[in-house]
Coordinates of C-alpha atoms in Angstrom, one line a residue:
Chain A
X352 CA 4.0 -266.4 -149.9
X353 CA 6.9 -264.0 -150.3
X354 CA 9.2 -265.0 -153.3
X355 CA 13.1 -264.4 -153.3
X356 CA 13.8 -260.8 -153.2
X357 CA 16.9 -258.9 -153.7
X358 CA 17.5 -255.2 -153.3
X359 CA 19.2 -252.6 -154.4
X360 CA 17.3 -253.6 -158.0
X361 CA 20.2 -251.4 -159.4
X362 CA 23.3 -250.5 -158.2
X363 CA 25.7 -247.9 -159.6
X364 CA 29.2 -247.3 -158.0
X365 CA 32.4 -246.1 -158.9
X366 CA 35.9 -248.4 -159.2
X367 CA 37.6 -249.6 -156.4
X368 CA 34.6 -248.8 -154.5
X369 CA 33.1 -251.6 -152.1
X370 CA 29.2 -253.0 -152.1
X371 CA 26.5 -255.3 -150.7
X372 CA 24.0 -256.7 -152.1
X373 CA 21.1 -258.4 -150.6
X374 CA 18.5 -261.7 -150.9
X375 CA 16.1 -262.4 -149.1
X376 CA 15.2 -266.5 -149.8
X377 CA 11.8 -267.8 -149.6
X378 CA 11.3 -268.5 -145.4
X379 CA 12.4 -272.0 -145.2
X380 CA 14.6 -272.7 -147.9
X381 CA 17.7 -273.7 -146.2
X382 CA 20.0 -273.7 -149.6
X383 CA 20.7 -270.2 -151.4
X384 CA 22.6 -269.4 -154.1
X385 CA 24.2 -266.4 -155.9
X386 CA 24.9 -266.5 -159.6
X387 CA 26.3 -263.9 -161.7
X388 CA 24.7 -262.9 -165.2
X389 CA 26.8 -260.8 -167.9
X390 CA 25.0 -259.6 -171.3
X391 CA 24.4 -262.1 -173.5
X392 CA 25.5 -265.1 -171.3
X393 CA 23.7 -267.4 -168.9
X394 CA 24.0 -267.3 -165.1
X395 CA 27.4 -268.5 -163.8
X396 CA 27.4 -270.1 -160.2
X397 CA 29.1 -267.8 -157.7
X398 CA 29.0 -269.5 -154.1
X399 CA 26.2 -271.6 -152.4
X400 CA 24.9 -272.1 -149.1
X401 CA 23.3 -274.7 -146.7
X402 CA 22.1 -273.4 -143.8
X403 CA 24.8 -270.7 -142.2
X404 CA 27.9 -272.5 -144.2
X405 CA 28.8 -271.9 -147.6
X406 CA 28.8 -275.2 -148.8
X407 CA 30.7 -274.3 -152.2
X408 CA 32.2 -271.3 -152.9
X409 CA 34.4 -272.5 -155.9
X410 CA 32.5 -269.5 -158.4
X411 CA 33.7 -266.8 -157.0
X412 CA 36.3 -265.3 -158.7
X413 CA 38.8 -263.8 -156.8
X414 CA 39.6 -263.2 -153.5
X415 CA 37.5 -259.5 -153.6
X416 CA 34.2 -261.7 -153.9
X417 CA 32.6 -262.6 -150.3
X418 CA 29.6 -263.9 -148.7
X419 CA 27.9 -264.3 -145.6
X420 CA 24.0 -266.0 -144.2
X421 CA 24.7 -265.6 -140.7
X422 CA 21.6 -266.7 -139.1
X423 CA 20.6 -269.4 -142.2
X424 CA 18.0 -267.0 -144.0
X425 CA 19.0 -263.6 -145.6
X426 CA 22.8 -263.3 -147.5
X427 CA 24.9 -260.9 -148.3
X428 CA 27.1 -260.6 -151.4
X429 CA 30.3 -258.5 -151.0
X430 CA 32.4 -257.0 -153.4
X431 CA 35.2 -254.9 -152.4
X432 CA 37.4 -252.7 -154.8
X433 CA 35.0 -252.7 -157.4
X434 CA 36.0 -253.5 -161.2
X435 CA 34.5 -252.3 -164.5
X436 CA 34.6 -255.9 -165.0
X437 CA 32.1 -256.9 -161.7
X438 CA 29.4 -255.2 -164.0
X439 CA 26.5 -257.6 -164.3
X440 CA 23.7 -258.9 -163.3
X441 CA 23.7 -260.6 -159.3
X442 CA 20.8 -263.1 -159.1
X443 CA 20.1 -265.3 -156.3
X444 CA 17.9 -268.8 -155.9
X445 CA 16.6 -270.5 -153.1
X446 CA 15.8 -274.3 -152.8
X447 CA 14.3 -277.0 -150.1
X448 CA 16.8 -279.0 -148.2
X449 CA 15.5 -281.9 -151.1
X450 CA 14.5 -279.0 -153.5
X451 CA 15.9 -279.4 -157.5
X452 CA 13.9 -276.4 -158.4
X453 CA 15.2 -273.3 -157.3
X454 CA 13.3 -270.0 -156.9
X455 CA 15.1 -267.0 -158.5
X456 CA 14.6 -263.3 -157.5
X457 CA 14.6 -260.4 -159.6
X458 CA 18.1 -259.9 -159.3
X459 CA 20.3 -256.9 -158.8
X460 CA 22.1 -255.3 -161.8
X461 CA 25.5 -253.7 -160.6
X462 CA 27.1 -251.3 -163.1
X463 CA 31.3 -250.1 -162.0
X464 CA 31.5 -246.6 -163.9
Chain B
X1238 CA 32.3 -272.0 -167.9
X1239 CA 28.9 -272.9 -168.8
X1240 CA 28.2 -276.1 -169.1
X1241 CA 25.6 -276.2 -172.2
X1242 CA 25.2 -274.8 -175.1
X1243 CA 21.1 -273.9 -176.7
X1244 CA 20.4 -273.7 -179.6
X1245 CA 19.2 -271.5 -181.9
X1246 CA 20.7 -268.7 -180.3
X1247 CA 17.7 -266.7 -181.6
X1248 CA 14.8 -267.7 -182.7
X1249 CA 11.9 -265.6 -184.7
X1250 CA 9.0 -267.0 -185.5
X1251 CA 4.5 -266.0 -185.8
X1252 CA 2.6 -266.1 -183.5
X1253 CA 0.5 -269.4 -183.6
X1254 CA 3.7 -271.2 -184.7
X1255 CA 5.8 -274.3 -182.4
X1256 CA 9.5 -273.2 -181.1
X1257 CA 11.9 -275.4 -180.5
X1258 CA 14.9 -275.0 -178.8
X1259 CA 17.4 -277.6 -178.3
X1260 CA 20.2 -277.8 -175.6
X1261 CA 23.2 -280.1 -175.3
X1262 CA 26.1 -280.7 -172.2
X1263 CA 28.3 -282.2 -171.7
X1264 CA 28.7 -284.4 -168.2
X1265 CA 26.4 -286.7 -166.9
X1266 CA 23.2 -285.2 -164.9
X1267 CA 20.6 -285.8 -162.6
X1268 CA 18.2 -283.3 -164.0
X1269 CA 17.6 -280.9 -166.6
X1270 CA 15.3 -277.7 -165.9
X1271 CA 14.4 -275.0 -168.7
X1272 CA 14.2 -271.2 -167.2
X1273 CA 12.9 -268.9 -169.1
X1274 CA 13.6 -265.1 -168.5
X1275 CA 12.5 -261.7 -169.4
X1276 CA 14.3 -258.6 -170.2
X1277 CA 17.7 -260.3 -168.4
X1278 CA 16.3 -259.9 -165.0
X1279 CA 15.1 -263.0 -162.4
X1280 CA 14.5 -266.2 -164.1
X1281 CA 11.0 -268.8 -164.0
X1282 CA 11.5 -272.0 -163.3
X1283 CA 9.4 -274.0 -166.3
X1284 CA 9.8 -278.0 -166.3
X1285 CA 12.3 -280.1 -164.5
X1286 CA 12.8 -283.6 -166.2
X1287 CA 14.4 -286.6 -164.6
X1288 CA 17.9 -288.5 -166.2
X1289 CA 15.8 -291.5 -166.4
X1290 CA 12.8 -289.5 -167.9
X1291 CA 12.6 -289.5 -171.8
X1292 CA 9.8 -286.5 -172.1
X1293 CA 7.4 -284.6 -170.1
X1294 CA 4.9 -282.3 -170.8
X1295 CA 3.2 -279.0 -168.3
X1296 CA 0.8 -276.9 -171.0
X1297 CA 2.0 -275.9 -174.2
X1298 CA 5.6 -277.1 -172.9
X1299 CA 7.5 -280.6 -174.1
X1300 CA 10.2 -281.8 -173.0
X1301 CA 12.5 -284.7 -174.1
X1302 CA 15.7 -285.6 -172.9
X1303 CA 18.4 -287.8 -174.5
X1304 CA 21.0 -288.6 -171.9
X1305 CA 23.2 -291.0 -174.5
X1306 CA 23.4 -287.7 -176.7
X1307 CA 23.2 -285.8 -173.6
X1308 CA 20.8 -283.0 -175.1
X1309 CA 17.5 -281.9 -174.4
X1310 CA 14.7 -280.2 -176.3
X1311 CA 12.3 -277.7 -175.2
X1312 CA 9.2 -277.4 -177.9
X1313 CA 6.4 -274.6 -177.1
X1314 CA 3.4 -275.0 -178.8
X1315 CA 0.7 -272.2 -180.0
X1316 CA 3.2 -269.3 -179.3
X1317 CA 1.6 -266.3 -178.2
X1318 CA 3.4 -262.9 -178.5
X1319 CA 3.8 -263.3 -174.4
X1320 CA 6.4 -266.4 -175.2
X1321 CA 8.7 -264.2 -175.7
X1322 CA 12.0 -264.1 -173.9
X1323 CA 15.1 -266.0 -173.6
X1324 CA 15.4 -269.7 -172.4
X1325 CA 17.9 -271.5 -171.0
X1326 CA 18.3 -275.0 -169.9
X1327 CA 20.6 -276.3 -166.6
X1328 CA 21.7 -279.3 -165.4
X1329 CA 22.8 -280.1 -161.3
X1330 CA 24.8 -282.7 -160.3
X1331 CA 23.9 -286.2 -158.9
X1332 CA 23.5 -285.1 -155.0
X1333 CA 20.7 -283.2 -153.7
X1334 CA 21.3 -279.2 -154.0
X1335 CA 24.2 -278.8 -156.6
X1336 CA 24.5 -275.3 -158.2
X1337 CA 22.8 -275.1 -161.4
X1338 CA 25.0 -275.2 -164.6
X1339 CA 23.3 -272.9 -167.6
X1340 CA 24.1 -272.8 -171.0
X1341 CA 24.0 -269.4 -173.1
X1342 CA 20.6 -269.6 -173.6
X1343 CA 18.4 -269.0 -176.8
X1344 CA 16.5 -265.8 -177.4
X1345 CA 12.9 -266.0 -178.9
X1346 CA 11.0 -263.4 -180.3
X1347 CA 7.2 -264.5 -181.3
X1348 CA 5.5 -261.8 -183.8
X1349 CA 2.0 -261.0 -183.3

């Protein structure tokens, strides 16, 4: 059994440039989440889904963030005219339907030269 | 904004030794979970305890929770040089699949 996986594992781009990231949730997890991790601070929620919908998107920050699970398994994080700032760590989880315990993946580290 | 705070925010101790790290927040929860994480990449899921559970215990982990001070403490018995990393403790709401809130986490480093 696969565990969540994300890719790139690293991501470098330039400002005001636009990106995707990807996770991959354990196969039948129907809840996925995307959290965003800056040095030094604990994950922050960005946006979570059940199933296809995002069932609360209140984390993400502005209007550049967006996110997509169009067929209820993999997601796509968006980011579009990058900012120094979007530097961080992306992390994602996946959880049962009834699931507390969600299942992180290694996470994608985005760095805005 | 985060909704804990750990504490310490680092922690050094021997190996051998008991850690404990302590967390506190600040709305009501359903559950509490400890993550611990290595080298700021994907987190493990370590022990999940119940609002009306008082402690639990998986290995060399114990957990109590206090929900009329609303903290928590994570202790980790026997520390082994391979303990180390940071920990941080989360809380979800009272409805089944709530984001996870995390606090700042505390960093511990276990000489050998």
């Amino acid at each position: 059994g696969a565990g969540v996986s994300q890719t790139p594992s690293n991501k470098v781009t330039e400002k005001g440039k636009y990106v995707e990231l990807r996770c991959d949730p354990i196969s039948g997890h129907t809840a996925l989440y995307w959290y965003r991790q800056s040095l030094g601070q604990g994950p922050e929620f960005l946006i979570y889904f059940q199933g296809t919908g995002a069932a609360d998107d209140s984390g993400l920050p502005n209007d550049r963030f967006f996110a997509v699970r169009p067929e209820g398994s993999v997601s796509t994080l968006k980011i579009q005219r990058t900012e120094r700032g979007d530097s961080a760590v992306y992390l994602c989880a996946s959880s049962q339907w009834d699931g507390r315990e969600q299942f992180f993946g290694p996470g994608t580290r985005l760095t805005v030269l | 904004s985060q909704q804990g705070e750990e504490d310490p925010q680092a922690l050094s101790i021997q190996e051998g030794e008991n850690a404990t790290m302590n967390c506190s927040y600040k709305t009501s929860i359903n559950n509490l979970q400890w993550y611990r994480q290595n080298s700021g990449r994907g987190l493990v899921h370590l022990i999940l305890i119940r609002s009306n559970e008082r402690e639990k215990h998986s290995g060399r982990l114990r957990v109590t929770l206090d929900t009329s001070k609303k903290s928590s403490s994570l202790l980790i018995t026997a520390s082994r040089a391979a303990d180390t990393a940071s920990y941080f403790c989360a809380t979800d709401g009272d409805s089944g699949n709530t984001p996870l809130v995390f606090g700042k986490g505390t960093r511990l480093s276990v000489i050998a």
